[in-house]
Coordinates of C-alpha atoms and ligand atoms in Angstrom, one line a residue:
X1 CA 0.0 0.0 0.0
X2 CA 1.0 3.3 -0.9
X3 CA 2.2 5.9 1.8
X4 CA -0.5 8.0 2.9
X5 CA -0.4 11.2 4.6
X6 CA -1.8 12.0 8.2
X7 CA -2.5 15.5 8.3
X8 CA -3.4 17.6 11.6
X9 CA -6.1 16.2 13.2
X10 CA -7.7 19.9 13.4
X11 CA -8.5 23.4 11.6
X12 CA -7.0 26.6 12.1
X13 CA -9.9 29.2 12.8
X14 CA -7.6 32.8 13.8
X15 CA -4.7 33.4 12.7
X16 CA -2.1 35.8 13.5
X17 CA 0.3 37.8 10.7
X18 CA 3.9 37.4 10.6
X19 CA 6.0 40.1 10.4
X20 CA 8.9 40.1 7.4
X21 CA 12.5 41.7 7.9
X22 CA 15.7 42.4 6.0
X23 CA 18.8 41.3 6.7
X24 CA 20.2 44.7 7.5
X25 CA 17.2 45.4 9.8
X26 CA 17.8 42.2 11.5
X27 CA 21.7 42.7 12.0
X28 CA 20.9 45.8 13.5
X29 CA 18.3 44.0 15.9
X30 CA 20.5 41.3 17.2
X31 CA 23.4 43.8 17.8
X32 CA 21.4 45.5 19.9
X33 CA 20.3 42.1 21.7
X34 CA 23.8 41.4 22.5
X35 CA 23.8 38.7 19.9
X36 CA 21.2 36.5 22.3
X37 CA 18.1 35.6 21.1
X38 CA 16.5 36.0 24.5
X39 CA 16.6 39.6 24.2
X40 CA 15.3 40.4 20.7
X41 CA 11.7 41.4 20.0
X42 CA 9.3 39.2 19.5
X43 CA 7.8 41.5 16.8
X44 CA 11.0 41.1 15.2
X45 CA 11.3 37.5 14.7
X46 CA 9.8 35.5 11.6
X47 CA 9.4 32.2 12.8
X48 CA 10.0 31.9 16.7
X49 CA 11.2 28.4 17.4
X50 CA 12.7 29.7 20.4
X51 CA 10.8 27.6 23.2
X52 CA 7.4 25.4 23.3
X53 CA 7.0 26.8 26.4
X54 CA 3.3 28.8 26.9
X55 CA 3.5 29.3 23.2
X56 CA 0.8 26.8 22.1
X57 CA -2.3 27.5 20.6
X58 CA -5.1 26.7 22.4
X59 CA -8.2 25.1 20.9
X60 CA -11.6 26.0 20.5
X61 CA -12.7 24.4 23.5
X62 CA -10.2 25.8 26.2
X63 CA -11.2 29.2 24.8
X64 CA -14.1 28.3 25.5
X65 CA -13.3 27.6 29.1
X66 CA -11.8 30.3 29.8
X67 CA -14.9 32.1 29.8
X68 CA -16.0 30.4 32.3
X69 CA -13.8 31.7 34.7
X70 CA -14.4 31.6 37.9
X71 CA -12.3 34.0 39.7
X72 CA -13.2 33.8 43.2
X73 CA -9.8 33.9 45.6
X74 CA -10.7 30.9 47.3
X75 CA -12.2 27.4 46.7
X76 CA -12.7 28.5 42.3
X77 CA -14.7 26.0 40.8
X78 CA -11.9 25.4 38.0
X79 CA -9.6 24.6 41.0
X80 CA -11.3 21.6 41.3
X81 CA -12.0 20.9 37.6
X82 CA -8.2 20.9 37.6
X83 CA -8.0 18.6 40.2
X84 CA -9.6 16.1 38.5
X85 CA -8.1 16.3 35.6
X86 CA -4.6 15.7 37.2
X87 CA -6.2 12.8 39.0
X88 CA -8.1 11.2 35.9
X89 CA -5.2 11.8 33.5
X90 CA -1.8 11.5 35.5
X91 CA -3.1 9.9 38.7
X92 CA -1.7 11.9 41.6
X93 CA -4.6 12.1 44.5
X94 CA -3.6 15.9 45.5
X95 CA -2.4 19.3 43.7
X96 CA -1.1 22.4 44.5
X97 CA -1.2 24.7 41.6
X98 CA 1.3 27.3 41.0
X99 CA 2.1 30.3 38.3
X100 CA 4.6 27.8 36.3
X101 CA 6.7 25.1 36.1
X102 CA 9.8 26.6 38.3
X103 CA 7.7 27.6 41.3
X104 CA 6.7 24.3 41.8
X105 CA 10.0 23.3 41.9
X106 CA 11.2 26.1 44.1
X107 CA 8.6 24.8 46.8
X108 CA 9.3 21.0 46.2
X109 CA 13.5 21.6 46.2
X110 CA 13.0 23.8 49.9
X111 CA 10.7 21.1 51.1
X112 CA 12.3 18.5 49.5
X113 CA 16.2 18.6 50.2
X114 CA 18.2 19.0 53.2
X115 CA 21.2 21.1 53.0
X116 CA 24.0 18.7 51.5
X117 CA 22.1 16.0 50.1
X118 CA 21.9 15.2 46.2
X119 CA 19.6 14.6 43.9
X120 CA 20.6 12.7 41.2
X121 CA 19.1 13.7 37.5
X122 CA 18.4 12.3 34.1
X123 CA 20.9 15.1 33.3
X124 CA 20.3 18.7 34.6
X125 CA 17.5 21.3 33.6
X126 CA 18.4 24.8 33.8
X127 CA 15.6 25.9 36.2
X128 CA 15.6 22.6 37.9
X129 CA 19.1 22.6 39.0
X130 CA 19.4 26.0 40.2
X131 CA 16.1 25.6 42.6
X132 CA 18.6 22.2 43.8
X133 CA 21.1 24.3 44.6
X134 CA 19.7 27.0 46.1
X135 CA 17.8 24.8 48.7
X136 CA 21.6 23.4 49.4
X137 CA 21.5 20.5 47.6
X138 CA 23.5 19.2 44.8
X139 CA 22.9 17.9 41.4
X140 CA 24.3 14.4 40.0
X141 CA 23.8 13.2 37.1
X142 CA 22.5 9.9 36.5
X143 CA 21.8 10.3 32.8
X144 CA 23.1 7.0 30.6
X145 CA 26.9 7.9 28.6
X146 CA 24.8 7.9 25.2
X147 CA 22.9 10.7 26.2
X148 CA 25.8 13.2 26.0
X149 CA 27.0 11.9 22.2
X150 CA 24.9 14.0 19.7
X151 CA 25.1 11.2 16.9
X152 CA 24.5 8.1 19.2
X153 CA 21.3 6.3 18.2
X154 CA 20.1 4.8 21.3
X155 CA 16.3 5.0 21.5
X156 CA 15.8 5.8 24.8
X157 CA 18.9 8.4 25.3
X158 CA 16.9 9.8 29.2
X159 CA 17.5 6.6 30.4
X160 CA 19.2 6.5 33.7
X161 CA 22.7 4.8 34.7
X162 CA 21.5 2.7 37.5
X163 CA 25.0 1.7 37.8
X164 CA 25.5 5.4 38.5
X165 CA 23.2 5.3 41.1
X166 CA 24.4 2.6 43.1
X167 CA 28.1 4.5 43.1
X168 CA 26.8 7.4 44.6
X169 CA 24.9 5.2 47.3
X170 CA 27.9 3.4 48.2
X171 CA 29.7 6.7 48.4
X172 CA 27.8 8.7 50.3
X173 CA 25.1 6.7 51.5
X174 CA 21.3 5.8 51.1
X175 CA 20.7 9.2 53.4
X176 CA 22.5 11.7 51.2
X177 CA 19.9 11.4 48.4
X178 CA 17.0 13.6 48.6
X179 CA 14.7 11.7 46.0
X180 CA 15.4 10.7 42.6
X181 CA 14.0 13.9 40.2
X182 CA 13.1 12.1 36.8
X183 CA 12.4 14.1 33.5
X184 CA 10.4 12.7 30.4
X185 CA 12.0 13.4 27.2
X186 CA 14.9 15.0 28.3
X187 CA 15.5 18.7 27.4
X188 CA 19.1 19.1 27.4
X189 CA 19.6 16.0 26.0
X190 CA 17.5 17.0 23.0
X191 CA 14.4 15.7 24.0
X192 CA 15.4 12.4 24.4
X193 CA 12.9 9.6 26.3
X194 CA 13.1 7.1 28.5
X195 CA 11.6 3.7 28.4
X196 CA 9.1 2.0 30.6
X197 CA 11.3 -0.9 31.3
X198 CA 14.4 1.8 32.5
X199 CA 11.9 3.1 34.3
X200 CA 10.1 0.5 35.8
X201 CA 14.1 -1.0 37.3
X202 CA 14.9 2.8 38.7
X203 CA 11.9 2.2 40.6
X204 CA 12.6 -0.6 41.8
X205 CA 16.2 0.3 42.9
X206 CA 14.6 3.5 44.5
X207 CA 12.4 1.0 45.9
X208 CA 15.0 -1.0 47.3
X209 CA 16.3 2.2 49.3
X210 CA 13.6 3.9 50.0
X211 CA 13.9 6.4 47.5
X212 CA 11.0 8.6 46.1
X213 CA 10.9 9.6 42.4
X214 CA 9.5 13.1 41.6
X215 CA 8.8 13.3 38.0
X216 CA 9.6 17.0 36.0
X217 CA 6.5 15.7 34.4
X218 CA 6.6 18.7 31.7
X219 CA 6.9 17.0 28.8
X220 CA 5.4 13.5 29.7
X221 CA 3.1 13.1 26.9
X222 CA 5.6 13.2 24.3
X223 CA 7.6 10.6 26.3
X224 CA 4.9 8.5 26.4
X225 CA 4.0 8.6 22.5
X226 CA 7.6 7.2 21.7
X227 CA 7.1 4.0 24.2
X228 CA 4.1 3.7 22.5
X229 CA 6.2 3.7 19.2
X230 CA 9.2 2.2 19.8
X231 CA 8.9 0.2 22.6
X232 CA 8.2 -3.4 22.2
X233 CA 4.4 -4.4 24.2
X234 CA 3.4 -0.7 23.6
X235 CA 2.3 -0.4 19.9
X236 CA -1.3 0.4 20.0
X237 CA -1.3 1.2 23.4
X238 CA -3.1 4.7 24.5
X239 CA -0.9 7.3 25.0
X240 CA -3.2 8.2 27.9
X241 CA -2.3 4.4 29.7
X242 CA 1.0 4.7 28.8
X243 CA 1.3 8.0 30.9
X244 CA -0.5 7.1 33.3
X245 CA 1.8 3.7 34.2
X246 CA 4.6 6.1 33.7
X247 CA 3.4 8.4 36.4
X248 CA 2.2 5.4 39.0
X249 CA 5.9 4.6 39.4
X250 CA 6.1 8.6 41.1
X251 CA 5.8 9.8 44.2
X252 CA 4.7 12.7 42.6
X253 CA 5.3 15.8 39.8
X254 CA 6.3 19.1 39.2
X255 CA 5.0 20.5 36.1
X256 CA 5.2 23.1 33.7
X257 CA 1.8 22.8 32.0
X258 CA 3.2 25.7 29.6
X259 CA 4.6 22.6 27.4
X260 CA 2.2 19.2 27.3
X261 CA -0.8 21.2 28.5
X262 CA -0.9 23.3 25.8
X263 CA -1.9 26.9 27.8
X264 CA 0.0 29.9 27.9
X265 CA 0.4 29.9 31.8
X266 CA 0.5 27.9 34.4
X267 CA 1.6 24.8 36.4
X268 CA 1.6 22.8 39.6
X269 CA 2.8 19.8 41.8
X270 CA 0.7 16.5 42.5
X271 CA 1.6 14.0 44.8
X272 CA 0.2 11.3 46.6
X273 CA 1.8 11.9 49.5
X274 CA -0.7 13.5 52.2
X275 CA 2.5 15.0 54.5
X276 CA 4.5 16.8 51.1
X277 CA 0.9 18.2 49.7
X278 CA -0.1 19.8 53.3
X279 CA 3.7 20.7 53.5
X280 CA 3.6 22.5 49.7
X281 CA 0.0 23.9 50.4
X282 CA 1.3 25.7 53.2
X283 CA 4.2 27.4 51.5
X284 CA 2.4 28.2 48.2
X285 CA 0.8 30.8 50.0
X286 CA 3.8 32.5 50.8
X287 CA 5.1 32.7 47.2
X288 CA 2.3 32.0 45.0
X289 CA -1.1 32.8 46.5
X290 CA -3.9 30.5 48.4
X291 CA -3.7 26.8 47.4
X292 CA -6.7 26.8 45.2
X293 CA -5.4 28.8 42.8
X294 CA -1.9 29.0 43.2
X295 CA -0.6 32.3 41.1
X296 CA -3.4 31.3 38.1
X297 CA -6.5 33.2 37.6
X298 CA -9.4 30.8 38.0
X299 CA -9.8 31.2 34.3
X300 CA -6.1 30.2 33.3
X301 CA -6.4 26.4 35.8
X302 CA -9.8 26.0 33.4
X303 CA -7.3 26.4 30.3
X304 CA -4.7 23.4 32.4
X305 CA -7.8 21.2 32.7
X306 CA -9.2 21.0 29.4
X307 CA -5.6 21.2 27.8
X308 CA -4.9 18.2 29.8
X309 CA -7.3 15.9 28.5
X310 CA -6.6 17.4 25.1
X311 CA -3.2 16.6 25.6
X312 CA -3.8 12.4 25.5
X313 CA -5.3 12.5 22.3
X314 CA -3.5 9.9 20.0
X315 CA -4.1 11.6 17.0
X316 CA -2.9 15.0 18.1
X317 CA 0.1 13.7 19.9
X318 CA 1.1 12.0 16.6
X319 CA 0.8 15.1 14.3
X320 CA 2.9 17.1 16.9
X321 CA 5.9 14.6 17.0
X322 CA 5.5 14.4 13.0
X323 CA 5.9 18.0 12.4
X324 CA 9.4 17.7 14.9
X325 CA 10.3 14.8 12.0
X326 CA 9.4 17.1 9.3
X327 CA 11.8 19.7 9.9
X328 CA 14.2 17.3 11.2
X329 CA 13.9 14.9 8.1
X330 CA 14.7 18.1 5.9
X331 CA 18.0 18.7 7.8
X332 CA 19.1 15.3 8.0
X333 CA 18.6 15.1 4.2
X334 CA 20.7 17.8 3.9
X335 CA 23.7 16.7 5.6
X336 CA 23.2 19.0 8.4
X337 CA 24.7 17.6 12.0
X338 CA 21.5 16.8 13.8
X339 CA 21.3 15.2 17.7
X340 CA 20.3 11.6 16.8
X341 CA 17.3 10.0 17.0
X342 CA 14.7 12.0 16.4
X343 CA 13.4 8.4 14.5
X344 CA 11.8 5.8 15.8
X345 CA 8.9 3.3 14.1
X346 CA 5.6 3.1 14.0
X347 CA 3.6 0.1 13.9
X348 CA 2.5 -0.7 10.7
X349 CA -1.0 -0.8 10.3
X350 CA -0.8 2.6 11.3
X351 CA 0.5 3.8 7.9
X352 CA 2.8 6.0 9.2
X353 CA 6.5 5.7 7.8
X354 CA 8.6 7.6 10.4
X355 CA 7.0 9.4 13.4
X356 CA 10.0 11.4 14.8
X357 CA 10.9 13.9 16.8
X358 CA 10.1 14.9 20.6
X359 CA 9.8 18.7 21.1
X360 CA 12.5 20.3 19.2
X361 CA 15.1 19.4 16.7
X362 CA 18.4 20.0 17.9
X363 CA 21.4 21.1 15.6
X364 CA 24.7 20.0 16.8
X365 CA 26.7 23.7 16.5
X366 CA 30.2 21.8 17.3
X367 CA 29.8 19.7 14.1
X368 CA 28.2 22.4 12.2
X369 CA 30.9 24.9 13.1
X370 CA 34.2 22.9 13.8
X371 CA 36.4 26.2 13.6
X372 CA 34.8 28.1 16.7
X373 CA 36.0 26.4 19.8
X374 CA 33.2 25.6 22.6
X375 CA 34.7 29.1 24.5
X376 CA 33.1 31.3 21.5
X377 CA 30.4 30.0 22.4
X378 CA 29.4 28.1 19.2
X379 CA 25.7 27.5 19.8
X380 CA 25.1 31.0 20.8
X381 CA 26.7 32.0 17.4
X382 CA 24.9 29.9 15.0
X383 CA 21.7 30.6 17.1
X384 CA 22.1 34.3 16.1
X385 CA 23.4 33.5 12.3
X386 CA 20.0 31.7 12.0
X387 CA 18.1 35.2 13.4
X388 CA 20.1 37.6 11.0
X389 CA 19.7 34.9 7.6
X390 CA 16.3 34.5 7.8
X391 CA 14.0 36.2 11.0
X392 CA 14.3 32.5 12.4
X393 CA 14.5 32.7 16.2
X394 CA 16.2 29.3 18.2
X395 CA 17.9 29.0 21.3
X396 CA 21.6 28.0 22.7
X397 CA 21.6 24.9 24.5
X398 CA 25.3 25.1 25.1
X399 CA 27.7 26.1 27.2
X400 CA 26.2 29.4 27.8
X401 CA 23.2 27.4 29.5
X402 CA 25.4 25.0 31.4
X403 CA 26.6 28.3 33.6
X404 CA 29.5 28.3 35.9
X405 CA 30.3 25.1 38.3
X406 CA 29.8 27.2 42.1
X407 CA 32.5 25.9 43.8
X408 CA 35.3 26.3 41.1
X409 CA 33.4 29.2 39.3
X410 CA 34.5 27.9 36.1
X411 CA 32.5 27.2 32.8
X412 CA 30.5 23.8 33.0
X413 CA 31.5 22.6 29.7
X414 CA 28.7 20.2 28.4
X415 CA 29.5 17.9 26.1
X416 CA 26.0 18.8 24.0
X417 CA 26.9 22.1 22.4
X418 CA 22.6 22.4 20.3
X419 CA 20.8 25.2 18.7
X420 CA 17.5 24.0 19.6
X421 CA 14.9 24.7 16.8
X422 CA 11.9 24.4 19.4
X423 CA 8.1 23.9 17.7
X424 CA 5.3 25.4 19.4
X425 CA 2.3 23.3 19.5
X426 CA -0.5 23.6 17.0
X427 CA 1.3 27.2 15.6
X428 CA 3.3 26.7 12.5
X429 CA 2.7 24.9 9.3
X430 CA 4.9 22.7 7.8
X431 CA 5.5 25.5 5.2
X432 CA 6.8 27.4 7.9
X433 CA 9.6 24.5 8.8
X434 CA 10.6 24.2 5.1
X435 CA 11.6 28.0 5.5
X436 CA 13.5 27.2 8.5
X437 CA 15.2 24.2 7.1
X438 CA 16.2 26.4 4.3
X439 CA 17.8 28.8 6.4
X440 CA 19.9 26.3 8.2
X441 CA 20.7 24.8 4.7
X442 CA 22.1 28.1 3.6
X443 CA 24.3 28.8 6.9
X444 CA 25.5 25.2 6.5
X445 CA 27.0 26.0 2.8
X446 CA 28.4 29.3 4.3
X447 CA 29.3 27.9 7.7
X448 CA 33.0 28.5 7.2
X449 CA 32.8 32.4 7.1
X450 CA 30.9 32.6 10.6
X451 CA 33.0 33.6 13.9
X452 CA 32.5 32.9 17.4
X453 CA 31.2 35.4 20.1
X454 CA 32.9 36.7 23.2
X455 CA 30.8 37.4 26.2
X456 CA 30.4 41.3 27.5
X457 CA 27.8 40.5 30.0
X458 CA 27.1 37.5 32.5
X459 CA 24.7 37.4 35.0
X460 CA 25.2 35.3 38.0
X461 CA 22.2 32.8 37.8
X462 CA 20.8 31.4 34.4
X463 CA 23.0 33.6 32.6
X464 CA 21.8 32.6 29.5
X465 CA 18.3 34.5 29.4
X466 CA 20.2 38.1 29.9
X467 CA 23.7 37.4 28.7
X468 CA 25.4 39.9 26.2
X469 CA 27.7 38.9 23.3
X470 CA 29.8 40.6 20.6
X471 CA 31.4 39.1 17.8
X472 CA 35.3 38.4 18.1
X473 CA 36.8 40.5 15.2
X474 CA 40.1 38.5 14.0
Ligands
PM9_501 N1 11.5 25.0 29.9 C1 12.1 25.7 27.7 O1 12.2 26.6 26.8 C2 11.3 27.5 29.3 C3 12.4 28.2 30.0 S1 14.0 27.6 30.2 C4 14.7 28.1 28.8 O2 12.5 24.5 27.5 C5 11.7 21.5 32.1 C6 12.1 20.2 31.6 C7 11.5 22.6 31.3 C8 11.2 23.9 31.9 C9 11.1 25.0 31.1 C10 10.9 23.9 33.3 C11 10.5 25.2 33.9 C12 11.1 22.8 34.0 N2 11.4 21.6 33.5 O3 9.4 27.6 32.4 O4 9.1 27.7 34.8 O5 11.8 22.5 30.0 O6 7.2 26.9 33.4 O7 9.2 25.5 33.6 C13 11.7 26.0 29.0 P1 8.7 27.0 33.6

């Protein structure tokens, strides 16, 4: 049978115009953004791949909800719509809700670690790690080898090391871990999943110790939809059972719902354990506001709710990963050094040839750019190439990101040096990805005549959101 095509499984009813620059205009924007896409205008980008964070479109149907506001300060009826949804679709008995993803993990890390103690990581998340360390504790990362080789095609690259684990244990002791913090289709390491059977032995080791898992649950979905597809006793499987067996081996979640949940604000932590939830529901309302609505109007948790049963919808999960596999596909084709998979197959009676891709396609800047050692900042540089050729707006995953090591003050020096190409949910065509794969295409047959960056301005926590560059001039 002939190959057909799975299109979208929905219709675009607003839409939103783009806004076309030139090339002078745009080297005069990203000079004045100190060569970091962070700091550019969003009115000035083309194409903003920059993050799929709170940059979905929402549907019909959470539009809808959020007229239904209910805006009460305490006890809002979409509090508790919320709250079943959370318990129907990821399992977790209770829920704090909170303004996004990092203040749930600010409260959980102060509740969560003693001063000292580690917590060991499917590889470190920017915003994660830095809430570790400032409640005292310290990040180790438990991440398999593969994970940190662009071109390695392990399927299930967010894997964890339980060999890893077991040093650190016999090193420092069952009491020095904090809990195990466990993140679906891992960011930094381009999106990369984890499988149910890693997942299912981690939880038994943690078992074994009397270790709880807290899931960064923010992009589980995605996660879910490649076991589904490449893992064998899944095929056909709901992505809604698969997630929900994923999550049943977790103590609990923090979550940014600005990625799977497909709203523009808004996140929370669920547990099922009573003494944590009365623990976190007493310190939201220091930092967030009263537990029922956490930092959200009662309008933006009715957006979570419905976005989260939208979410689990095979057909929609499918044509999200796809589109990551389309623009992908196009620079794979084109020689263009890629982070490896973004493949994996399908079964076959569902007519689908290769469903790739997680979140984002990441291009591997020390491959792309060989000449500009990982102290110019490579990733940084081709991120802001990308801007000035074509209005295309990505984001270093690189060094920059990695920050400074706080005991030696030096530059972390990540192995992973990625322009991430981030797709919004539900935003772009795939006309829109053929310009962007043209773009890189263009910098790749010119990639010789670009130079590195030097570093004018560093700020001393996630220096890569306000960081100022200028090119080095030979
Ligand atoms: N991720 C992203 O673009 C937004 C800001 S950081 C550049 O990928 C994980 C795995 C994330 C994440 C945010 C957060 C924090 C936690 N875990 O942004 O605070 O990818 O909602 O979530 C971003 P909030």
């Amino acid at each position: 049978m002939h190959k057909r095509t799975i299109a979208e499984p929905y219709k675009i009813k607003v839409v939103e115009p783009l806004r076309m620059t030139t090339r002078h205009y745009r080297e005069e924007k990203i000079r004045e953004a100190g060569h970091n896409t962070f700091l550019l205008r969003s009115e000035d980008v083309y194409i903003d791949l920059l993050t799929d964070s709170g940059t979905s479109a929402m549907s019909d149907n959470q539009w809808a909800g959020m007229m239904l506001g209910d805006e009460a300060y305490a006890g809002s009826r979409n509090f508790y719509t919320l709250e079943r949804a959370v318990q129907e679709i990821y399992g977790f008995r209770y829920i704090v809700p909170t303004h996004q993803g990092r203040a749930a993990e600010h409260i959980t890390s102060q509740l969560r670690i003693e001063p000292g103690q580690y917590v060991p990581m499917n590889m470190y998340f920017t915003t994660t790690r830095e809430h570790v360390e400032r409640a005292g504790g310290i990040f180790y990362d438990c991440i398999i080898d593969e994970a940190h080789d662009p071109a390695n095609p392990h399927p299930f690259k967010g894997n964890v090391d339980i060999a890893k684990l077991d040093r650190l244990v016999q090193e420092k002791g069952r009491d020095a871990i904090a809990y195990l913090s466990i993140a679906p289709c891992v960011n930094m390491a381009g999106g990369q999943p984890f499988s149910m059977d890693n997942l299912h032995r981690v939880a038994a080791w943690a078992g074994r110790h009397g270790i709880p898992i807290i899931f960064d649950a923010t992009r589980a979905v995605e996660n879910a939809y490649f076991i589904q597809q490449r893992e064998p006793g899944y095929a056909g499987k709901p992505v809604r059972e698969i997630l929900q067996e994923m999550m049943s081996y977790g103590e609990g979640c923090t979550m940014s719902s600005k990625k799977d949940n497909l709203v523009n604000i808004g996140g929370f932590i669920a547990t099922n354990n009573e003494e944590f939830f009365t623990r976190a529901k007493e310190m939201v309302v220091v930092f967030e506001g009263l537990h029922t609505y956490g930092g959200l109007a009662g309008r933006d948790m009715e957006a979570v709710a419905r976005g989260i049963y939208e979410m689990v919808d095979d057909a929609y999960i499918a044509s999200r990963v796809r589109q990551v596999e389309h623009l992908g596909g196009r620079l794979r084709e084109a020689g263009i050094p890629i982070v490896e998979p973004i493949g994996g197959h399908a079964p076959e009676d569902a007519l689908v040839d290769r469903p790739d891709g997680g979140h984002a396609v990441f291009v591997d800047a020390k491959r792309f750019l060989p000449h500009v050692p990982q102290d110019e900042f490579p990733a940084q540089t081709l991120a802001a190439a990308l801007y000035v050729d074509s209005g295309v707006r990505g984001m270093e995953r690189g060094i920059v990101s990695a920050g400074r090591d706080p005991t030696t003050g030096n530059h972390r020096v990540p192995k992973l040096e990625l322009v991430r190409l981030t797709i919004p949910r539900r935003v772009y065509t795939n006309l829109h990805m053929d310009v962007v794969a043209e773009s890189c295409i263009t910098l790749y047959e010119g990639r010789k005549a670009i130079r590195g960056l030097k570093m004018v301005y560093e700020p001393p926590e996630l220096r890569f959101f306000q960081a100022r560059f200028e090119p080095i001039i030979p």
